[in-house]
Each structure stands twice: as structure tokens, then as C-alpha cells.
Amino acid sequence: MEYLTDAVSSVRIGSDGPYTQKCAQLLQERLGIQRILMTPSCTAALEMAVMLCDLGPGDEVIVPSYTFVSTALAVARSGARPIFADIDPQTLNMDPTDVASLIGPSTRAILPVHYAGVGCDMTTINELAQQHGLKVIEDAAQAVNSTYQEQALGGIGHLGTFSFHESKNLGCGEGGALAINDAEWIDRAEIIRDKGTNRRQFFDGKIDKYTWVDWGSSFLPSELTCAFLYAQLQQMDEITRRRKSICEYYQQRLAPLEQSGHLRLPEIPADCQSNYHLFHVITRDAATRAALMKHLNDQEIHAVFHYVPLHTSPMGQQLSPQTRSLPVTESLSAQLLRLPLFYEITDAQQDRVVGEIEKFFSASTA
Ligand SMILES: *Cc1c(COP(=O)(O)O)cnc(C)c1O
């Protein structure tokens, strides 16, 4: 409230005032990222990334099918074609072996998504990109404050995108950011973000009037959004710590059900540090997931499934018709169930969730 009041009383609440700058600086410093530009959403940051890579008709971009719509939508809006890859059964992240098999003469970029805040195999993805001269855009929407081999996610590919949607760990209603990891792109990114004008250079005193010089759109968040977000960003480590302890408690309490073969629990690779964006369990089959979800929902526990695979969606099929099936994506998307995870959840609430899951499995095996 203090920051919001301050922003309002400063009168100028458009973008790139003190709070927009504070957010960008905090993210740059804390994540060790060269340049952050705040945006109105992660979707907007993805669109900017696609524009910066000059993607368009005739180009192909490899994306996972198991992701939020925006990953593929930002590509498709440019006229480029999203090509859907399967996922790794352990992390539910893009499977690099499948990615390698999809690279062809029209491939221009790879767009990994760090599901649940856990990093993709960026070593292999970057190697593939280098071999074939491809760009790497990380959709790190869920991965603010996560690392892969001690490097911040979003800061590893050529470009990275973050979300501050209310459903994410750090939120301001609607918000996002673009991470630029190659200094050569900074000036053009500022132009694209500001309606294709070189207004930034004008404000910086580098030119004496500004004009229309490139493609772009309005990819600027307001100061009000950033004032709200700044307070969240300042609590970044505290929020990650709390989410970690919630996930570890689920993990510990649900371990016996994993040992008895009822569930599979998330496993974080040794070279990844998660921000604990999601906690999910994987059931033996789709019917068990459906029955467990119904049982929990009947007890007023908000356990939910996640993505409908994009390659099976109406738009996915229209834009990228394929006969190829993605077996891991298709089976796991029907077996995955997310458990309640939010900063304020209490141990007693978690105990109730676990208790109901135990009840479900003891009844179903009785
Ligand atoms: C949330 C999310 C987005 C979209 O973020 P917005 O800020 O709502 O545009 C994109 N990709 C992934 C993987 C997400 O989880």
C-alpha cells in the first residue's frame, strides 16, 4: 500500500517511472541477468522475443505440447509454426531427444518451458541450438528465482520471459518481464517495447526527436502494476523458502503412498534449484486421477489437473496438424493432479489434504 500510494501521488503513472526501474533492477541484480524489461505479461514478453528473433511465415519453432497456450500462441501470431515436442516423464519438461529429432531446415528456434519452476536440460538444448544455429527463448513464466547449474532460469538462453500473473509465485495481477541475455539486442528490444519508436534514445538524450523506426507494440506496464510488484519481489527469497517447506512437507507425508506404488511424487534433478511453483502427484492411470480429483473436490479441496496438450487442441491441430502422437504428454497429462499450494496454507490444511488422499487409497484397495 505504501508503494502504491507513493506511485499514485507521484502523478505520473505511465511506464518506466521509478517503480518500473526498481523492479527491473532488482531482477537484474538478484538473478544476475544482463537486462530486464518489464512488460504487461509473460505473453507480451514472448511476443517481443519472437519479434526480436525475426520469426515469421516459413519458420518453425520447437515448443513443448505440455504448456500454457501463450508459449505456442506467441509463435503462431508471427506466422511461424509451432512444432510440438514430447516431454520427459520425470520432470515433464521438453525431452531433448525428441527436440533433436524435430530439427529440420525450417527450424529457427527452440522454446523450452521450465515446468513447475524446475529447469529443462539446458545443456543439451543449448548444444542443439549451437549445432544448428537456432535461437533459444526460455519460457520461464513459472521459474522466477529458480536455477539450473547455479544460473538463473530465464538467463540461460538468448532471451527469457517471466510472468507475474496472480497465479504465479510473485504476482501483481497481470505482469511480466523479458530477460535479454545478449547485449546486442537491448536497443532493439526497447524500440519494440515502445510501439516501434526510438523514444528511449530520445529520453536518454542520444537523439533530438523520436520517430517510428521498427515493428513493435505497446509492451509497457504501468507504474501502479510495478509498485505492487516491487513489494512482492522484495520478498522473493522468503516466498521461495515458504513454498519449499510446504512442498517438502507434502513430499514427506506422501512418501508412504509412493512406496506402496499408489502415486509418483515430483523429483527435482540434482543440478536444479526450484522455486516450488507447483506440487503435483502422478497417479497410476487416468481413471485413478479422475476418481482422486473427484474425491478431493467433494471434500472441498481444490486439487486440479493441468494442461490439455496443445497438439490435441483445436488451434494446435489447425496450425500444426500432425499424425504423430506424443505418448508421454498424452498419458501424463491425464495422470497429473496438482495439490493446493499457496503461501498461507497451514500444516493442518496440508494434513487434511494428505488425510483425504490416504483415505481415498485405503478405500480403493479395501
Ligand atoms: C502463466 C504462463 C504464461 C502466461 O503468463 P501471462 O503473464 O499470463 O501472460 C506463459 N507460459 C507459461 C508456461 C505459464 O505458466
XYZ file of C-alpha atoms and ligand atoms in Angstrom:
381
model
C 0.000 0.000 0.000
C 2.898 2.298 0.781
C 4.411 1.846 -2.684
C 1.031 2.205 -4.385
C 0.277 5.423 -2.520
C 3.706 6.713 -3.392
C 3.232 5.837 -7.071
C -0.206 7.479 -7.191
C 0.966 10.650 -5.507
C 3.836 10.990 -7.977
C 1.084 11.695 -10.592
C 2.992 10.135 -13.489
C 1.796 6.556 -13.570
C 2.734 5.559 -17.125
C 5.614 3.159 -17.610
C 9.332 3.411 -16.920
C 8.996 5.579 -13.835
C 10.811 4.756 -10.593
C 8.906 1.518 -9.778
C 9.291 0.015 -13.263
C 13.020 0.698 -12.949
C 13.248 -0.639 -9.401
C 11.592 -3.928 -10.440
C 13.907 -4.344 -13.428
C 16.990 -3.522 -11.369
C 16.048 -5.870 -8.553
C 15.528 -8.733 -11.016
C 18.798 -7.958 -12.814
C 20.756 -7.956 -9.574
C 19.102 -10.883 -7.851
C 19.041 -13.148 -10.884
C 22.323 -11.968 -12.414
C 20.610 -11.112 -15.695
C 22.096 -8.591 -18.098
C 18.964 -6.640 -18.937
C 15.347 -6.924 -17.783
C 12.496 -5.056 -19.460
C 9.223 -5.091 -17.530
C 6.166 -5.991 -19.638
C 2.371 -6.234 -19.096
C 2.525 -10.079 -19.159
C 4.694 -13.059 -19.997
C 2.636 -13.442 -23.182
C 3.732 -9.919 -24.212
C 7.362 -10.782 -23.386
C 7.093 -13.923 -25.548
C 5.699 -11.852 -28.422
C 8.615 -9.434 -28.048
C 11.078 -12.338 -28.056
C 9.542 -13.732 -31.250
C 9.782 -10.273 -32.889
C 13.413 -9.889 -31.781
C 14.256 -13.241 -33.392
C 12.520 -12.060 -36.623
C 10.371 -15.178 -36.765
C 7.603 -15.334 -39.347
C 5.919 -17.354 -42.104
C 8.000 -20.346 -43.216
C 9.822 -20.625 -39.877
C 9.382 -23.406 -37.350
C 9.827 -23.184 -33.599
C 10.006 -26.263 -31.374
C 7.797 -25.939 -28.280
C 6.500 -28.486 -25.777
C 2.867 -29.521 -26.184
C 2.528 -29.711 -22.414
C 2.479 -25.973 -21.655
C 0.237 -22.962 -21.329
C -1.261 -21.619 -24.572
C 0.934 -18.481 -24.689
C 4.116 -20.430 -25.472
C 2.705 -21.547 -28.829
C 0.382 -18.575 -29.394
C 3.207 -16.020 -29.388
C 4.969 -18.066 -32.074
C 1.832 -18.621 -34.160
C 0.855 -14.941 -34.123
C 4.041 -14.101 -36.033
C 3.087 -16.549 -38.791
C 5.764 -19.049 -37.710
C 4.690 -22.611 -36.993
C 4.925 -24.189 -33.540
C 6.205 -27.780 -33.735
C 5.211 -29.792 -30.684
C 7.742 -31.895 -28.795
C 7.134 -34.572 -26.186
C 8.235 -34.326 -22.560
C 10.481 -36.171 -20.174
C 8.406 -38.361 -17.803
C 10.420 -37.310 -14.731
C 10.344 -33.519 -14.983
C 7.544 -33.023 -17.557
C 9.962 -30.711 -19.344
C 10.747 -30.786 -23.066
C 12.565 -34.013 -23.999
C 15.823 -33.004 -25.755
C 15.970 -36.312 -27.676
C 12.575 -35.605 -29.197
C 13.582 -31.981 -29.860
C 16.678 -33.190 -31.747
C 14.506 -35.407 -33.966
C 12.290 -32.428 -34.904
C 15.033 -30.077 -36.071
C 14.810 -29.541 -39.838
C 15.720 -26.979 -42.498
C 12.947 -24.544 -41.390
C 13.675 -24.695 -37.660
C 14.713 -21.292 -36.314
C 14.309 -21.537 -32.535
C 13.708 -23.784 -29.530
C 11.325 -22.591 -26.839
C 11.785 -24.603 -23.624
C 9.309 -24.199 -20.760
C 10.528 -24.754 -17.195
C 7.538 -26.616 -15.824
C 6.703 -26.074 -12.149
C 9.834 -23.936 -11.732
C 12.205 -26.837 -12.473
C 14.812 -26.243 -15.176
C 14.876 -28.066 -18.530
C 18.047 -29.834 -19.637
C 19.519 -26.546 -20.861
C 22.971 -28.023 -21.541
C 21.612 -30.307 -24.253
C 19.146 -27.720 -25.577
C 21.897 -25.099 -25.918
C 24.190 -27.629 -27.614
C 21.477 -28.472 -30.151
C 20.841 -24.775 -30.757
C 24.511 -24.083 -31.295
C 24.958 -27.010 -33.696
C 22.031 -25.863 -35.829
C 22.314 -22.079 -35.438
C 18.998 -21.752 -33.576
C 17.784 -19.162 -31.076
C 16.741 -20.260 -27.581
C 13.847 -18.474 -25.898
C 13.157 -19.715 -22.360
C 9.560 -19.561 -21.206
C 10.461 -19.073 -17.548
C 6.937 -17.872 -16.679
C 6.852 -20.253 -13.697
C 10.540 -20.127 -12.881
C 11.392 -16.747 -11.341
C 14.100 -17.396 -8.724
C 14.887 -20.942 -9.896
C 18.320 -22.039 -11.088
C 19.907 -24.610 -13.395
C 23.555 -25.364 -12.634
C 23.532 -22.251 -10.467
C 22.410 -19.946 -13.283
C 19.022 -18.239 -13.043
C 16.401 -19.719 -15.342
C 15.441 -17.142 -17.945
C 19.081 -16.044 -18.045
C 20.473 -19.031 -19.952
C 19.019 -18.850 -23.492
C 19.280 -15.833 -25.812
C 16.071 -14.488 -24.287
C 13.882 -15.423 -21.316
C 10.376 -14.498 -20.268
C 8.801 -14.245 -16.805
C 5.210 -13.985 -15.582
C 3.875 -12.067 -12.617
C 0.292 -13.178 -13.173
C -1.621 -13.587 -9.917
C -1.372 -17.379 -10.238
C 2.435 -17.303 -10.086
C 4.731 -17.252 -7.021
C 5.226 -13.477 -7.249
C 2.281 -11.599 -8.678
C 0.842 -8.196 -9.465
C -2.421 -9.286 -11.084
C -1.078 -9.158 -14.615
C 2.600 -8.581 -15.340
C 5.752 -9.974 -16.874
C 9.317 -9.322 -17.938
C 11.701 -10.021 -20.774
C 15.263 -11.070 -19.958
C 17.789 -10.094 -22.626
C 20.930 -12.156 -22.319
C 22.703 -10.793 -25.384
C 23.598 -7.091 -25.109
C 23.321 -6.635 -28.880
C 19.541 -6.919 -28.664
C 18.895 -4.375 -25.921
C 18.381 -1.270 -28.096
C 16.036 -3.041 -30.492
C 14.082 -4.600 -27.607
C 13.484 -1.124 -26.166
C 12.177 0.050 -29.540
C 9.859 -2.953 -29.996
C 8.536 -2.464 -26.476
C 7.693 1.183 -27.149
C 5.482 0.936 -30.256
C 8.401 0.674 -32.681
C 9.734 4.112 -31.730
C 13.192 5.180 -30.602
C 11.703 7.190 -27.733
C 14.095 5.600 -25.197
C 17.102 7.007 -27.087
C 15.367 10.404 -27.164
C 14.796 10.350 -23.384
C 18.425 9.344 -22.929
C 19.455 12.415 -24.947
C 21.043 10.340 -27.722
C 18.817 11.814 -30.477
C 16.905 15.127 -30.718
C 13.484 13.763 -31.766
C 11.912 10.349 -31.751
C 10.131 8.581 -34.592
C 8.792 5.276 -35.948
C 11.742 3.015 -36.782
C 10.713 -0.660 -36.387
C 7.959 -3.150 -35.603
C 6.585 -3.183 -32.108
C 3.572 -2.743 -29.928
C 2.703 -1.327 -26.527
C 4.550 -3.744 -24.264
C 4.835 -1.382 -21.269
C 3.349 -1.999 -17.798
C 2.059 0.909 -15.709
C 3.803 2.244 -12.629
C 0.875 1.067 -10.491
C 1.473 -2.533 -11.530
C 5.188 -2.239 -10.852
C 4.672 -0.515 -7.478
C 2.569 -3.503 -6.393
C 5.074 -5.972 -7.835
C 8.102 -4.327 -6.226
C 6.900 -5.289 -2.748
C 6.447 -8.892 -3.923
C 9.904 -9.002 -5.498
C 11.487 -7.777 -2.280
C 10.010 -10.881 -0.559
C 11.271 -13.216 -3.268
C 13.502 -15.417 -1.119
C 11.062 -15.539 1.775
C 8.292 -16.669 -0.601
C 10.532 -19.342 -2.146
C 11.551 -20.588 1.326
C 7.959 -20.910 2.460
C 6.889 -22.752 -0.707
C 9.860 -25.087 -0.338
C 8.821 -26.069 3.166
C 5.206 -26.640 2.043
C 6.402 -28.938 -0.766
C 8.802 -30.803 1.492
C 6.007 -31.435 3.959
C 3.773 -32.896 1.211
C 6.702 -34.941 -0.015
C 7.400 -36.374 3.431
C 3.753 -37.078 4.271
C 3.022 -38.678 0.884
C 6.208 -40.796 0.719
C 4.472 -43.951 2.067
C 1.881 -43.758 -0.737
C 4.702 -43.523 -3.247
C 6.445 -46.525 -1.649
C 3.246 -48.573 -1.881
C 3.007 -47.698 -5.578
C -0.131 -45.533 -5.452
C 1.468 -42.270 -6.508
C 4.554 -40.836 -8.072
C 5.910 -37.642 -6.460
C 7.886 -34.849 -8.147
C 11.623 -35.308 -8.382
C 13.921 -32.317 -8.807
C 17.162 -33.083 -10.714
C 20.321 -32.519 -8.651
C 21.517 -29.630 -10.835
C 18.233 -27.684 -10.472
C 17.016 -25.452 -7.697
C 13.274 -24.987 -7.822
C 11.129 -22.056 -6.743
C 8.444 -24.646 -5.904
C 5.801 -23.177 -8.161
C 3.636 -26.332 -8.179
C 3.210 -29.529 -6.256
C 1.772 -32.420 -8.216
C 1.242 -36.127 -7.831
C 1.045 -38.620 -10.701
C -1.450 -41.443 -10.377
C -1.162 -44.895 -11.926
C -3.694 -44.159 -14.657
C -6.218 -41.608 -15.894
C -9.196 -43.254 -14.153
C -7.445 -43.053 -10.752
C -6.637 -39.370 -11.336
C -10.271 -38.635 -12.182
C -11.564 -40.511 -9.121
C -8.997 -38.960 -6.744
C -9.728 -35.485 -8.060
C -13.465 -36.021 -7.586
C -12.916 -37.332 -4.062
C -10.802 -34.300 -3.103
C -13.151 -31.818 -4.790
C -16.096 -33.404 -2.937
C -14.196 -32.612 0.285
C -13.836 -29.017 -0.944
C -10.128 -29.475 -1.593
C -9.079 -27.604 -4.705
C -6.998 -30.246 -6.486
C -6.805 -29.593 -10.211
C -5.424 -31.111 -13.396
C -3.178 -29.055 -15.646
C -2.728 -28.550 -19.387
C -4.757 -30.050 -22.169
C -1.866 -30.932 -24.546
C -1.681 -28.201 -27.179
C -1.156 -30.658 -30.066
C -4.657 -32.011 -29.352
C -6.307 -28.574 -29.004
C -8.433 -27.187 -31.874
C -5.971 -24.363 -32.613
C -2.942 -26.627 -32.197
C -4.366 -29.070 -34.734
C -5.268 -26.310 -37.165
C -1.856 -24.613 -37.013
C 0.332 -27.644 -36.738
C -1.640 -30.669 -37.952
C 0.217 -33.822 -37.069
C -0.415 -37.500 -37.106
C 2.465 -38.101 -34.688
C 1.344 -38.856 -31.165
C 3.226 -37.616 -28.116
C 2.853 -40.613 -25.803
C 4.395 -39.193 -22.621
C 2.462 -35.923 -22.891
C -0.785 -37.740 -23.626
C -0.539 -40.170 -20.730
C 0.944 -37.917 -18.043
C -1.439 -35.006 -18.721
C -4.260 -37.400 -17.776
C -2.483 -38.699 -14.664
C -1.222 -35.471 -13.084
C -3.035 -33.789 -10.215
C -1.935 -30.558 -8.526
C -2.431 -30.167 -4.777
C -3.231 -26.872 -3.024
C -0.072 -24.776 -2.669
C -0.154 -21.162 -1.546
C 1.911 -19.054 0.827
C -0.695 -19.017 3.625
C -1.549 -22.737 3.669
C -1.248 -24.184 7.199
C 0.132 -27.556 8.315
C -3.368 -28.509 9.437
C -4.728 -27.800 5.957
C -1.951 -29.850 4.390
C -2.689 -32.661 6.877
C -6.305 -32.638 5.752
C -5.293 -32.874 2.073
C -2.941 -35.774 2.804
C -5.523 -37.452 5.072
C -8.122 -37.424 2.302
C -5.644 -38.844 -0.211
C -4.799 -41.654 2.242
C -8.496 -42.295 2.812
C -9.089 -42.497 -0.951
C -6.380 -45.108 -1.495
C -7.242 -47.215 1.541
C -10.889 -47.320 0.391
C -9.961 -48.126 -3.193
C -7.716 -51.033 -2.213
C -10.035 -52.358 0.531
C 1.479 -18.320 -16.828
C 2.218 -18.770 -18.029
C 2.289 -17.985 -19.199
C 1.496 -16.722 -19.383
O 1.808 -15.730 -18.493
P 0.994 -14.339 -18.546
O 1.816 -13.438 -17.681
O -0.367 -14.623 -18.002
O 0.961 -13.886 -19.962
C 3.070 -18.433 -20.249
N 3.738 -19.592 -20.176
C 3.682 -20.392 -19.091
C 4.467 -21.666 -19.065
C 2.906 -20.007 -17.983
O 2.839 -20.815 -16.918
